[in-house]
mmCIF file with all atom_site columns, C-alpha atoms in Angstrom:
data_model
loop_
_atom_site.group_PDB
_atom_site.id
_atom_site.type_symbol
_atom_site.label_atom_id
_atom_site.label_alt_id
_atom_site.label_comp_id
_atom_site.label_asym_id
_atom_site.label_entity_id
_atom_site.label_seq_id
_atom_site.pdbx_PDB_ins_code
_atom_site.Cartn_x
_atom_site.Cartn_y
_atom_site.Cartn_z
_atom_site.occupancy
_atom_site.B_iso_or_equiv
_atom_site.pdbx_formal_charge
_atom_site.auth_seq_id
_atom_site.auth_comp_id
_atom_site.auth_asym_id
_atom_site.auth_atom_id
_atom_site.pdbx_PDB_model_num
ATOM 1   C CA . MET K 1 1   ? 6.193   -26.319 20.562  1.00 52.00 ? 1   MET K CA 1
ATOM 2   C CA . ASN K 1 2   ? 7.623   -25.333 17.228  1.00 85.00 ? 2   ASN K CA 1
ATOM 3   C CA . GLN K 1 3   ? 4.669   -26.936 15.375  1.00 88.00 ? 3   GLN K CA 1
ATOM 4   C CA . ILE K 1 4   ? 2.229   -24.997 17.634  1.00 87.00 ? 4   ILE K CA 1
ATOM 5   C CA . VAL K 1 5   ? 3.965   -21.671 16.726  1.00 86.00 ? 5   VAL K CA 1
ATOM 6   C CA . GLU K 1 6   ? 3.955   -22.564 13.094  1.00 89.00 ? 6   GLU K CA 1
ATOM 7   C CA . ASN K 1 7   ? 0.252   -23.412 13.216  1.00 90.00 ? 7   ASN K CA 1
ATOM 8   C CA . GLN K 1 8   ? -0.520  -20.185 15.002  1.00 90.00 ? 8   GLN K CA 1
ATOM 9   C CA . PHE K 1 9   ? 1.399   -18.203 12.363  1.00 91.00 ? 9   PHE K CA 1
ATOM 10  C CA . VAL K 1 10  ? -0.325  -20.004 9.458   1.00 92.00 ? 10  VAL K CA 1
ATOM 11  C CA . GLU K 1 11  ? -3.734  -19.252 11.066  1.00 93.00 ? 11  GLU K CA 1
ATOM 12  C CA . LEU K 1 12  ? -2.777  -15.611 11.513  1.00 91.00 ? 12  LEU K CA 1
ATOM 13  C CA . ILE K 1 13  ? -1.817  -15.298 7.871   1.00 92.00 ? 13  ILE K CA 1
ATOM 14  C CA . LYS K 1 14  ? -5.056  -16.945 6.744   1.00 93.00 ? 14  LYS K CA 1
ATOM 15  C CA . ILE K 1 15  ? -7.075  -14.580 8.795   1.00 93.00 ? 15  ILE K CA 1
ATOM 16  C CA . HIS K 1 16  ? -5.156  -11.403 7.808   1.00 92.00 ? 16  HIS K CA 1
ATOM 17  C CA . GLN K 1 17  ? -3.963  -12.191 4.325   1.00 93.00 ? 17  GLN K CA 1
ATOM 18  C CA . GLY K 1 18  ? -6.275  -9.523  3.004   1.00 92.00 ? 18  GLY K CA 1
ATOM 19  C CA . ILE K 1 19  ? -4.042  -6.865  4.589   1.00 91.00 ? 19  ILE K CA 1
ATOM 20  C CA . VAL K 1 20  ? -0.964  -8.249  2.856   1.00 93.00 ? 20  VAL K CA 1
ATOM 21  C CA . HIS K 1 21  ? -2.762  -8.496  -0.484  1.00 92.00 ? 21  HIS K CA 1
ATOM 22  C CA . LYS K 1 22  ? -3.908  -4.908  -0.257  1.00 90.00 ? 22  LYS K CA 1
ATOM 23  C CA . VAL K 1 23  ? -0.379  -3.653  0.481   1.00 90.00 ? 23  VAL K CA 1
ATOM 24  C CA . CYS K 1 24  ? 0.967   -5.755  -2.412  1.00 90.00 ? 24  CYS K CA 1
ATOM 25  C CA . GLY K 1 25  ? -1.706  -4.312  -4.729  1.00 87.00 ? 25  GLY K CA 1
ATOM 26  C CA . MET K 1 26  ? -0.897  -0.783  -3.730  1.00 85.00 ? 26  MET K CA 1
ATOM 27  C CA . TYR K 1 27  ? 2.815   -1.096  -4.420  1.00 85.00 ? 27  TYR K CA 1
ATOM 28  C CA . ARG K 1 28  ? 2.879   -3.551  -7.355  1.00 86.00 ? 28  ARG K CA 1
ATOM 29  C CA . ARG K 1 29  ? 0.679   -3.619  -10.436 1.00 82.00 ? 29  ARG K CA 1
ATOM 30  C CA . ASP K 1 30  ? 2.096   -6.703  -12.132 1.00 87.00 ? 30  ASP K CA 1
ATOM 31  C CA . HIS K 1 31  ? 0.580   -10.022 -10.926 1.00 89.00 ? 31  HIS K CA 1
ATOM 32  C CA . ASP K 1 32  ? 3.927   -11.780 -10.657 1.00 91.00 ? 32  ASP K CA 1
ATOM 33  C CA . ASP K 1 33  ? 5.467   -8.847  -8.778  1.00 90.00 ? 33  ASP K CA 1
ATOM 34  C CA . ARG K 1 34  ? 2.568   -8.877  -6.324  1.00 90.00 ? 34  ARG K CA 1
ATOM 35  C CA . LYS K 1 35  ? 3.048   -12.611 -5.713  1.00 93.00 ? 35  LYS K CA 1
ATOM 36  C CA . ASP K 1 36  ? 6.763   -12.059 -5.101  1.00 94.00 ? 36  ASP K CA 1
ATOM 37  C CA . LEU K 1 37  ? 6.104   -9.195  -2.730  1.00 94.00 ? 37  LEU K CA 1
ATOM 38  C CA . PHE K 1 38  ? 3.428   -11.236 -0.882  1.00 95.00 ? 38  PHE K CA 1
ATOM 39  C CA . GLN K 1 39  ? 6.035   -14.014 -0.390  1.00 94.00 ? 39  GLN K CA 1
ATOM 40  C CA . GLU K 1 40  ? 8.636   -11.603 0.864   1.00 95.00 ? 40  GLU K CA 1
ATOM 41  C CA . ILE K 1 41  ? 6.183   -10.028 3.319   1.00 95.00 ? 41  ILE K CA 1
ATOM 42  C CA . VAL K 1 42  ? 5.145   -13.409 4.668   1.00 95.00 ? 42  VAL K CA 1
ATOM 43  C CA . ILE K 1 43  ? 8.860   -14.389 5.120   1.00 95.00 ? 43  ILE K CA 1
ATOM 44  C CA . GLN K 1 44  ? 9.479   -11.171 7.052   1.00 95.00 ? 44  GLN K CA 1
ATOM 45  C CA . LEU K 1 45  ? 6.358   -11.707 9.170   1.00 95.00 ? 45  LEU K CA 1
ATOM 46  C CA . TRP K 1 46  ? 7.517   -15.221 9.987   1.00 93.00 ? 46  TRP K CA 1
ATOM 47  C CA . LYS K 1 47  ? 10.997  -13.896 11.008  1.00 94.00 ? 47  LYS K CA 1
ATOM 48  C CA . ALA K 1 48  ? 9.368   -11.233 13.236  1.00 93.00 ? 48  ALA K CA 1
ATOM 49  C CA . PHE K 1 49  ? 6.684   -13.493 14.656  1.00 92.00 ? 49  PHE K CA 1
ATOM 50  C CA . PRO K 1 50  ? 8.732   -14.801 17.611  1.00 89.00 ? 50  PRO K CA 1
ATOM 51  C CA . LYS K 1 51  ? 9.336   -11.206 18.731  1.00 89.00 ? 51  LYS K CA 1
ATOM 52  C CA . PHE K 1 52  ? 5.662   -10.126 18.483  1.00 87.00 ? 52  PHE K CA 1
ATOM 53  C CA . ARG K 1 53  ? 4.561   -9.216  21.974  1.00 83.00 ? 53  ARG K CA 1
ATOM 54  C CA . HIS K 1 54  ? 0.860   -8.527  21.351  1.00 80.00 ? 54  HIS K CA 1
ATOM 55  C CA . GLU K 1 55  ? 1.235   -4.926  22.618  1.00 81.00 ? 55  GLU K CA 1
ATOM 56  C CA . ALA K 1 56  ? -0.479  -3.789  19.407  1.00 80.00 ? 56  ALA K CA 1
ATOM 57  C CA . LYS K 1 57  ? -3.294  -5.405  17.502  1.00 88.00 ? 57  LYS K CA 1
ATOM 58  C CA . VAL K 1 58  ? -2.232  -8.201  15.183  1.00 91.00 ? 58  VAL K CA 1
ATOM 59  C CA . SER K 1 59  ? -3.584  -6.207  12.213  1.00 90.00 ? 59  SER K CA 1
ATOM 60  C CA . THR K 1 60  ? -1.435  -3.206  13.144  1.00 89.00 ? 60  THR K CA 1
ATOM 61  C CA . TRP K 1 61  ? 1.669   -5.400  13.409  1.00 92.00 ? 61  TRP K CA 1
ATOM 62  C CA . ILE K 1 62  ? 0.945   -6.992  10.064  1.00 93.00 ? 62  ILE K CA 1
ATOM 63  C CA . TYR K 1 63  ? 0.342   -3.591  8.455   1.00 92.00 ? 63  TYR K CA 1
ATOM 64  C CA . GLN K 1 64  ? 3.640   -2.241  9.875   1.00 91.00 ? 64  GLN K CA 1
ATOM 65  C CA . ILE K 1 65  ? 5.741   -5.089  8.569   1.00 93.00 ? 65  ILE K CA 1
ATOM 66  C CA . SER K 1 66  ? 3.890   -5.307  5.257   1.00 93.00 ? 66  SER K CA 1
ATOM 67  C CA . LEU K 1 67  ? 4.308   -1.591  4.575   1.00 90.00 ? 67  LEU K CA 1
ATOM 68  C CA . ASN K 1 68  ? 8.027   -1.591  5.629   1.00 89.00 ? 68  ASN K CA 1
ATOM 69  C CA . VAL K 1 69  ? 8.756   -4.531  3.250   1.00 93.00 ? 69  VAL K CA 1
ATOM 70  C CA . ALA K 1 70  ? 6.723   -3.005  0.437   1.00 90.00 ? 70  ALA K CA 1
ATOM 71  C CA . ILE K 1 71  ? 8.310   0.396   0.781   1.00 85.00 ? 71  ILE K CA 1
ATOM 72  C CA . SER K 1 72  ? 11.798  -1.144  0.863   1.00 86.00 ? 72  SER K CA 1
ATOM 73  C CA . ASP K 1 73  ? 10.943  -3.185  -2.141  1.00 84.00 ? 73  ASP K CA 1
ATOM 74  C CA . PHE K 1 74  ? 9.454   -0.129  -3.922  1.00 76.00 ? 74  PHE K CA 1
ATOM 75  C CA . ARG K 1 75  ? 12.637  1.913   -3.281  1.00 75.00 ? 75  ARG K CA 1
ATOM 76  C CA . LYS K 1 76  ? 14.876  -0.910  -4.521  1.00 76.00 ? 76  LYS K CA 1
ATOM 77  C CA . GLU K 1 77  ? 12.699  -1.261  -7.684  1.00 70.00 ? 77  GLU K CA 1
ATOM 78  C CA . SER K 1 78  ? 12.585  2.546   -8.259  1.00 60.00 ? 78  SER K CA 1
ATOM 79  C CA . ARG K 1 79  ? 16.322  2.534   -8.704  1.00 60.00 ? 79  ARG K CA 1
ATOM 80  C CA . LYS K 1 80  ? 16.016  0.253   -11.747 1.00 58.00 ? 80  LYS K CA 1
ATOM 81  C CA . PRO K 1 81  ? 15.527  1.807   -15.186 1.00 54.00 ? 81  PRO K CA 1
ATOM 82  C CA . ILE K 1 82  ? 11.873  2.110   -16.178 1.00 47.00 ? 82  ILE K CA 1
ATOM 83  C CA . ARG K 1 83  ? 10.637  0.544   -19.365 1.00 49.00 ? 83  ARG K CA 1
ATOM 84  C CA . VAL K 1 84  ? 7.256   1.721   -20.549 1.00 45.00 ? 84  VAL K CA 1
ATOM 85  C CA . GLU K 1 85  ? 5.443   -0.064  -23.364 1.00 48.00 ? 85  GLU K CA 1
ATOM 86  C CA . LEU K 1 86  ? 3.708   2.029   -26.014 1.00 39.00 ? 86  LEU K CA 1
ATOM 87  C CA . SER K 1 87  ? 0.271   0.676   -25.089 1.00 45.00 ? 87  SER K CA 1
ATOM 88  C CA . GLU K 1 88  ? 0.713   1.814   -21.506 1.00 46.00 ? 88  GLU K CA 1
ATOM 89  C CA . THR K 1 89  ? 1.728   5.281   -22.721 1.00 42.00 ? 89  THR K CA 1
ATOM 90  C CA . ILE K 1 90  ? -1.330  5.472   -24.949 1.00 41.00 ? 90  ILE K CA 1
ATOM 91  C CA . THR K 1 91  ? -3.670  4.597   -22.098 1.00 47.00 ? 91  THR K CA 1
ATOM 92  C CA . ASN K 1 92  ? -2.233  7.431   -20.090 1.00 48.00 ? 92  ASN K CA 1
ATOM 93  C CA . ILE K 1 93  ? -3.258  10.030  -22.667 1.00 45.00 ? 93  ILE K CA 1
ATOM 94  C CA . SER K 1 94  ? -6.534  11.643  -21.783 1.00 47.00 ? 94  SER K CA 1
ATOM 95  C CA . ASP K 1 95  ? -9.109  13.658  -23.651 1.00 46.00 ? 95  ASP K CA 1
ATOM 96  C CA . ASN K 1 96  ? -10.440 16.748  -21.849 1.00 49.00 ? 96  ASN K CA 1
ATOM 97  C CA . GLN K 1 97  ? -13.821 16.412  -23.678 1.00 47.00 ? 97  GLN K CA 1
ATOM 98  C CA . TYR K 1 98  ? -14.368 12.824  -22.519 1.00 45.00 ? 98  TYR K CA 1
ATOM 99  C CA . ASP K 1 99  ? -16.987 12.033  -19.844 1.00 49.00 ? 99  ASP K CA 1
ATOM 100 C CA . TYR K 1 100 ? -15.262 9.667   -17.436 1.00 47.00 ? 100 TYR K CA 1
ATOM 101 C CA . SER K 1 101 ? -17.091 6.544   -16.209 1.00 72.00 ? 101 SER K CA 1
ATOM 102 C CA . ILE K 1 102 ? -16.623 5.317   -12.681 1.00 72.00 ? 102 ILE K CA 1
ATOM 103 C CA . GLU K 1 103 ? -13.872 2.818   -13.834 1.00 72.00 ? 103 GLU K CA 1
ATOM 104 C CA . GLU K 1 104 ? -12.049 5.554   -15.600 1.00 79.00 ? 104 GLU K CA 1
ATOM 105 C CA . LYS K 1 105 ? -12.279 7.846   -12.605 1.00 78.00 ? 105 LYS K CA 1
ATOM 106 C CA . LEU K 1 106 ? -10.850 5.087   -10.499 1.00 76.00 ? 106 LEU K CA 1
ATOM 107 C CA . ALA K 1 107 ? -8.081  4.536   -13.037 1.00 81.00 ? 107 ALA K CA 1
ATOM 108 C CA . VAL K 1 108 ? -7.232  8.268   -12.862 1.00 84.00 ? 108 VAL K CA 1
ATOM 109 C CA . LEU K 1 109 ? -7.251  8.035   -9.037  1.00 84.00 ? 109 LEU K CA 1
ATOM 110 C CA . TYR K 1 110 ? -4.883  5.057   -9.059  1.00 84.00 ? 110 TYR K CA 1
ATOM 111 C CA . GLN K 1 111 ? -2.621  6.825   -11.509 1.00 87.00 ? 111 GLN K CA 1
ATOM 112 C CA . ALA K 1 112 ? -2.547  9.826   -9.134  1.00 89.00 ? 112 ALA K CA 1
ATOM 113 C CA . ILE K 1 113 ? -1.875  7.536   -6.136  1.00 90.00 ? 113 ILE K CA 1
ATOM 114 C CA . ASP K 1 114 ? 1.012   5.981   -8.073  1.00 88.00 ? 114 ASP K CA 1
ATOM 115 C CA . GLN K 1 115 ? 2.649   9.327   -8.081  1.00 91.00 ? 115 GLN K CA 1
ATOM 116 C CA . LEU K 1 116 ? 2.600   9.722   -4.323  1.00 91.00 ? 116 LEU K CA 1
ATOM 117 C CA . SER K 1 117 ? 5.566   9.017   -2.069  1.00 91.00 ? 117 SER K CA 1
ATOM 118 C CA . GLU K 1 118 ? 5.779   5.626   -0.380  1.00 88.00 ? 118 GLU K CA 1
ATOM 119 C CA . ILE K 1 119 ? 4.567   7.068   3.020   1.00 90.00 ? 119 ILE K CA 1
ATOM 120 C CA . GLU K 1 120 ? 1.686   8.921   1.306   1.00 93.00 ? 120 GLU K CA 1
ATOM 121 C CA . LYS K 1 121 ? 0.614   5.704   -0.459  1.00 91.00 ? 121 LYS K CA 1
ATOM 122 C CA . ALA K 1 122 ? 0.630   3.885   2.889   1.00 90.00 ? 122 ALA K CA 1
ATOM 123 C CA . ILE K 1 123 ? -1.437  6.613   4.569   1.00 93.00 ? 123 ILE K CA 1
ATOM 124 C CA . ILE K 1 124 ? -4.043  6.796   1.776   1.00 91.00 ? 124 ILE K CA 1
ATOM 125 C CA . MET K 1 125 ? -4.326  2.990   1.657   1.00 88.00 ? 125 MET K CA 1
ATOM 126 C CA . LEU K 1 126 ? -5.002  2.868   5.408   1.00 90.00 ? 126 LEU K CA 1
ATOM 127 C CA . TYR K 1 127 ? -7.471  5.776   4.926   1.00 90.00 ? 127 TYR K CA 1
ATOM 128 C CA . PHE K 1 128 ? -9.281  3.780   2.198   1.00 86.00 ? 128 PHE K CA 1
ATOM 129 C CA . GLU K 1 129 ? -9.323  0.899   4.740   1.00 84.00 ? 129 GLU K CA 1
ATOM 130 C CA . GLU K 1 130 ? -11.343 3.179   7.008   1.00 86.00 ? 130 GLU K CA 1
ATOM 131 C CA . LYS K 1 131 ? -8.672  3.292   9.627   1.00 89.00 ? 131 LYS K CA 1
ATOM 132 C CA . ASN K 1 132 ? -9.008  6.312   11.974  1.00 92.00 ? 132 ASN K CA 1
ATOM 133 C CA . ASN K 1 133 ? -6.208  8.766   12.590  1.00 93.00 ? 133 ASN K CA 1
ATOM 134 C CA . GLU K 1 134 ? -5.121  7.010   15.742  1.00 92.00 ? 134 GLU K CA 1
ATOM 135 C CA . GLU K 1 135 ? -4.795  3.624   14.004  1.00 91.00 ? 135 GLU K CA 1
ATOM 136 C CA . ILE K 1 136 ? -2.973  5.173   11.055  1.00 92.00 ? 136 ILE K CA 1
ATOM 137 C CA . ALA K 1 137 ? -0.623  6.986   13.439  1.00 92.00 ? 137 ALA K CA 1
ATOM 138 C CA . GLU K 1 138 ? 0.154   3.748   15.276  1.00 90.00 ? 138 GLU K CA 1
ATOM 139 C CA . ILE K 1 139 ? 0.750   1.754   12.098  1.00 89.00 ? 139 ILE K CA 1
ATOM 140 C CA . ILE K 1 140 ? 2.935   4.380   10.340  1.00 90.00 ? 140 ILE K CA 1
ATOM 141 C CA . GLY K 1 141 ? 4.659   5.488   13.525  1.00 90.00 ? 141 GLY K CA 1
ATOM 142 C CA . ILE K 1 142 ? 3.832   9.181   13.458  1.00 92.00 ? 142 ILE K CA 1
ATOM 143 C CA . SER K 1 143 ? 1.577   11.425  15.614  1.00 94.00 ? 143 SER K CA 1
ATOM 144 C CA . GLN K 1 144 ? -2.104  11.735  15.060  1.00 94.00 ? 144 GLN K CA 1
ATOM 145 C CA . ASN K 1 145 ? -1.667  15.425  14.310  1.00 95.00 ? 145 ASN K CA 1
ATOM 146 C CA . ASN K 1 146 ? 0.903   14.572  11.725  1.00 95.00 ? 146 ASN K CA 1
ATOM 147 C CA . VAL K 1 147 ? -1.602  12.098  10.170  1.00 95.00 ? 147 VAL K CA 1
ATOM 148 C CA . ARG K 1 148 ? -4.163  14.901  9.887   1.00 95.00 ? 148 ARG K CA 1
ATOM 149 C CA . VAL K 1 149 ? -1.704  17.238  8.270   1.00 96.00 ? 149 VAL K CA 1
ATOM 150 C CA . LYS K 1 150 ? -0.434  14.641  5.864   1.00 95.00 ? 150 LYS K CA 1
ATOM 151 C CA . MET K 1 151 ? -4.007  13.605  4.900   1.00 94.00 ? 151 MET K CA 1
ATOM 152 C CA . THR K 1 152 ? -4.940  17.194  4.105   1.00 94.00 ? 152 THR K CA 1
ATOM 153 C CA . ARG K 1 153 ? -1.835  17.523  1.924   1.00 95.00 ? 153 ARG K CA 1
ATOM 154 C CA . ILE K 1 154 ? -2.419  14.128  0.304   1.00 94.00 ? 154 ILE K CA 1
ATOM 155 C CA . ARG K 1 155 ? -6.041  15.005  -0.629  1.00 92.00 ? 155 ARG K CA 1
ATOM 156 C CA . GLU K 1 156 ? -4.923  18.318  -2.135  1.00 93.00 ? 156 GLU K CA 1
ATOM 157 C CA . LYS K 1 157 ? -2.112  16.557  -4.024  1.00 93.00 ? 157 LYS K CA 1
ATOM 158 C CA . LEU K 1 158 ? -4.530  13.957  -5.391  1.00 91.00 ? 158 LEU K CA 1
ATOM 159 C CA . ARG K 1 159 ? -7.037  16.688  -6.430  1.00 90.00 ? 159 ARG K CA 1
ATOM 160 C CA . THR K 1 160 ? -4.267  18.481  -8.349  1.00 92.00 ? 160 THR K CA 1
ATOM 161 C CA . LEU K 1 161 ? -2.871  15.323  -9.943  1.00 90.00 ? 161 LEU K CA 1
ATOM 162 C CA . MET K 1 162 ? -6.354  14.151  -11.000 1.00 88.00 ? 162 MET K CA 1
ATOM 163 C CA . ALA K 1 163 ? -7.242  17.599  -12.342 1.00 87.00 ? 163 ALA K CA 1
ATOM 164 C CA . ASN K 1 164 ? -4.088  17.526  -14.484 1.00 85.00 ? 164 ASN K CA 1
ATOM 165 C CA . THR K 1 165 ? -4.893  14.091  -15.837 1.00 77.00 ? 165 THR K CA 1
ATOM 166 C CA . LYS K 1 166 ? -8.449  14.907  -17.034 1.00 61.00 ? 166 LYS K CA 1
#
């Protein structure tokens, strides 16, 4: 019986590992940090697996746990002192006269996303995953109306942050 459960879990992770990788990528930029976060999420999924009742979609359950672990990890890491290397500081300096390429616009977008709160990051990530308001509400645990309001505010915040970066 235990081997069957373990095989089911491994298969579930294989199928849905993309979700976990996306969450890790949103909350951690360093490759080793992403790997550590991935491991921690899988451990928490394994611990929660026996309690999973299939009332929600598997992907929703994985998103919920992944985001909770990532946000907890992010909060724990944000309490540590920040060390910024000079090269990173230099890449953050922008020239208003410069015509941004698509890659540079994406870099500016990701810099802006990095400045969002944990919950805002989670919502925008799910939005980029083309989840509808109902799915986002279920995963995050807020009402659909609250999702709409937050998305409007997030879009405006991103516009402002990106405009200030250019």
